Amino acid sequence: MINILICDDSKLSLDINKAYVNDFVRKRKIKAECYTFQEINDQLKQLYQNMPIDIALLDISMPGMDGFTLCKELRKRSETLGIIMLTARTQ
């Protein structure tokens, strides 16, 4: 089972990326669980402290904690974590 984390403060971007991920794993018959968060909160922190995250798609700019800071937190728990940084900004 692969645990995938998607964090994006934009609901639209979150839904689109979740749909892409779900479609990808379904077509390849990969067993995966996708966790989505619009904000970095205690529930998210509890998740990654108690469960290994294999792949993380992180928005660069989020309220409270940016994606790079969250990336560093996640990397402390797993050196093999695959990370994809996201942004909707054009500049």
PDB file of C-alpha atoms in Angstrom:
ATOM      1  CA  MET A   1       0.000   0.000   0.000  1.00  0.00           C
ATOM      2  CA  ILE A   2       1.320   3.415  -0.997  1.00  0.00           C
ATOM      3  CA  ASN A   3       0.340   6.417   1.127  1.00  0.00           C
ATOM      4  CA  ILE A   4       0.004   9.615  -0.892  1.00  0.00           C
ATOM      5  CA  LEU A   5      -0.353  13.061   0.669  1.00  0.00           C
ATOM      6  CA  ILE A   6      -1.704  16.052  -1.260  1.00  0.00           C
ATOM      7  CA  CYS A   7      -1.640  19.501   0.371  1.00  0.00           C
ATOM      8  CA  ASP A   8      -3.004  22.556  -1.426  1.00  0.00           C
ATOM      9  CA  ASP A   9      -4.950  25.503  -0.053  1.00  0.00           C
ATOM     10  CA  SER A  10      -6.910  25.765  -3.325  1.00  0.00           C
ATOM     11  CA  LYS A  11      -9.879  23.365  -3.244  1.00  0.00           C
ATOM     12  CA  LEU A  12      -9.955  23.258  -7.053  1.00  0.00           C
ATOM     13  CA  SER A  13      -6.255  22.346  -7.328  1.00  0.00           C
ATOM     14  CA  LEU A  14      -6.626  19.805  -4.545  1.00  0.00           C
ATOM     15  CA  ASP A  15      -9.566  18.119  -6.290  1.00  0.00           C
ATOM     16  CA  ILE A  16      -7.826  18.106  -9.691  1.00  0.00           C
ATOM     17  CA  ASN A  17      -4.601  16.623  -8.313  1.00  0.00           C
ATOM     18  CA  LYS A  18      -6.503  14.024  -6.306  1.00  0.00           C
ATOM     19  CA  ALA A  19      -8.409  13.005  -9.459  1.00  0.00           C
ATOM     20  CA  TYR A  20      -5.131  12.686 -11.408  1.00  0.00           C
ATOM     21  CA  VAL A  21      -3.539  10.582  -8.670  1.00  0.00           C
ATOM     22  CA  ASN A  22      -6.589   8.349  -8.271  1.00  0.00           C
ATOM     23  CA  ASP A  23      -6.806   7.833 -12.027  1.00  0.00           C
ATOM     24  CA  PHE A  24      -3.076   7.025 -12.221  1.00  0.00           C
ATOM     25  CA  VAL A  25      -3.143   4.403  -9.459  1.00  0.00           C
ATOM     26  CA  ARG A  26      -6.415   2.886 -10.688  1.00  0.00           C
ATOM     27  CA  LYS A  27      -5.144   2.405 -14.251  1.00  0.00           C
ATOM     28  CA  ARG A  28      -1.977   0.755 -12.976  1.00  0.00           C
ATOM     29  CA  LYS A  29      -3.797  -1.323 -10.338  1.00  0.00           C
ATOM     30  CA  ILE A  30      -1.665   0.143  -7.565  1.00  0.00           C
ATOM     31  CA  LYS A  31      -2.956  -0.141  -4.033  1.00  0.00           C
ATOM     32  CA  ALA A  32      -2.808   3.383  -2.666  1.00  0.00           C
ATOM     33  CA  GLU A  33      -4.474   5.607  -0.121  1.00  0.00           C
ATOM     34  CA  CYS A  34      -4.721   9.313  -0.905  1.00  0.00           C
ATOM     35  CA  TYR A  35      -4.910  11.858   1.938  1.00  0.00           C
ATOM     36  CA  THR A  36      -5.807  15.465   1.139  1.00  0.00           C
ATOM     37  CA  PHE A  37      -5.456  18.604   3.208  1.00  0.00           C
ATOM     38  CA  GLN A  38      -6.250  22.250   2.456  1.00  0.00           C
ATOM     39  CA  GLU A  39      -4.342  23.471   5.464  1.00  0.00           C
ATOM     40  CA  ILE A  40      -1.480  22.341   7.606  1.00  0.00           C
ATOM     41  CA  ASN A  41      -3.126  21.471  10.889  1.00  0.00           C
ATOM     42  CA  ASP A  42      -2.848  19.082  13.825  1.00  0.00           C
ATOM     43  CA  GLN A  43      -4.728  16.347  11.961  1.00  0.00           C
ATOM     44  CA  LEU A  44      -2.144  16.450   9.152  1.00  0.00           C
ATOM     45  CA  LYS A  45       0.756  16.465  11.609  1.00  0.00           C
ATOM     46  CA  GLN A  46      -0.735  13.477  13.427  1.00  0.00           C
ATOM     47  CA  LEU A  47      -1.097  11.638  10.117  1.00  0.00           C
ATOM     48  CA  TYR A  48       2.525  11.976   9.020  1.00  0.00           C
ATOM     49  CA  GLN A  49       3.870  11.361  12.517  1.00  0.00           C
ATOM     50  CA  ASN A  50       1.988   8.057  12.786  1.00  0.00           C
ATOM     51  CA  MET A  51       2.023   6.781   9.208  1.00  0.00           C
ATOM     52  CA  PRO A  52       4.722   6.557   6.568  1.00  0.00           C
ATOM     53  CA  ILE A  53       4.065   8.857   3.620  1.00  0.00           C
ATOM     54  CA  ASP A  54       5.491   7.522   0.359  1.00  0.00           C
ATOM     55  CA  ILE A  55       4.630  10.369  -2.023  1.00  0.00           C
ATOM     56  CA  ALA A  56       3.766  13.986  -1.209  1.00  0.00           C
ATOM     57  CA  LEU A  57       2.358  16.622  -3.566  1.00  0.00           C
ATOM     58  CA  LEU A  58       2.811  19.935  -1.759  1.00  0.00           C
ATOM     59  CA  ASP A  59       1.667  23.435  -2.624  1.00  0.00           C
ATOM     60  CA  ILE A  60       4.597  25.815  -2.306  1.00  0.00           C
ATOM     61  CA  SER A  61       2.576  28.614  -0.710  1.00  0.00           C
ATOM     62  CA  MET A  62       0.102  27.730   2.019  1.00  0.00           C
ATOM     63  CA  PRO A  63      -1.147  29.602   5.069  1.00  0.00           C
ATOM     64  CA  GLY A  64       0.578  28.704   8.316  1.00  0.00           C
ATOM     65  CA  MET A  65       3.441  26.672   6.839  1.00  0.00           C
ATOM     66  CA  ASP A  66       4.782  26.699   3.316  1.00  0.00           C
ATOM     67  CA  GLY A  67       5.303  23.542   1.298  1.00  0.00           C
ATOM     68  CA  PHE A  68       9.087  23.699   1.654  1.00  0.00           C
ATOM     69  CA  THR A  69       8.882  23.687   5.457  1.00  0.00           C
ATOM     70  CA  LEU A  70       6.419  20.801   5.370  1.00  0.00           C
ATOM     71  CA  CYS A  71       8.747  19.024   2.947  1.00  0.00           C
ATOM     72  CA  LYS A  72      11.582  19.271   5.484  1.00  0.00           C
ATOM     73  CA  GLU A  73       9.321  17.879   8.227  1.00  0.00           C
ATOM     74  CA  LEU A  74       8.273  14.945   6.060  1.00  0.00           C
ATOM     75  CA  ARG A  75      11.843  14.280   4.905  1.00  0.00           C
ATOM     76  CA  LYS A  76      12.926  13.871   8.563  1.00  0.00           C
ATOM     77  CA  ARG A  77      10.628  10.838   8.723  1.00  0.00           C
ATOM     78  CA  SER A  78      11.543   9.268   5.388  1.00  0.00           C
ATOM     79  CA  GLU A  79      14.603   9.634   3.218  1.00  0.00           C
ATOM     80  CA  THR A  80      12.888   7.767   0.369  1.00  0.00           C
ATOM     81  CA  LEU A  81       9.848  10.055   0.254  1.00  0.00           C
ATOM     82  CA  GLY A  82       8.948  11.187  -3.265  1.00  0.00           C
ATOM     83  CA  ILE A  83       8.083  14.896  -3.294  1.00  0.00           C
ATOM     84  CA  ILE A  84       6.382  16.957  -5.970  1.00  0.00           C
ATOM     85  CA  MET A  85       6.096  20.690  -5.366  1.00  0.00           C
ATOM     86  CA  LEU A  86       2.999  22.416  -6.793  1.00  0.00           C
ATOM     87  CA  THR A  87       2.009  26.009  -7.461  1.00  0.00           C
ATOM     88  CA  ALA A  88      -0.778  27.802  -9.290  1.00  0.00           C
ATOM     89  CA  ARG A  89       1.269  30.997  -9.530  1.00  0.00           C
ATOM     90  CA  THR A  90       2.474  32.070 -12.933  1.00  0.00           C
ATOM     91  CA  GLN A  91       5.448  34.091 -11.611  1.00  0.00           C
TER      92      GLN A  91
END
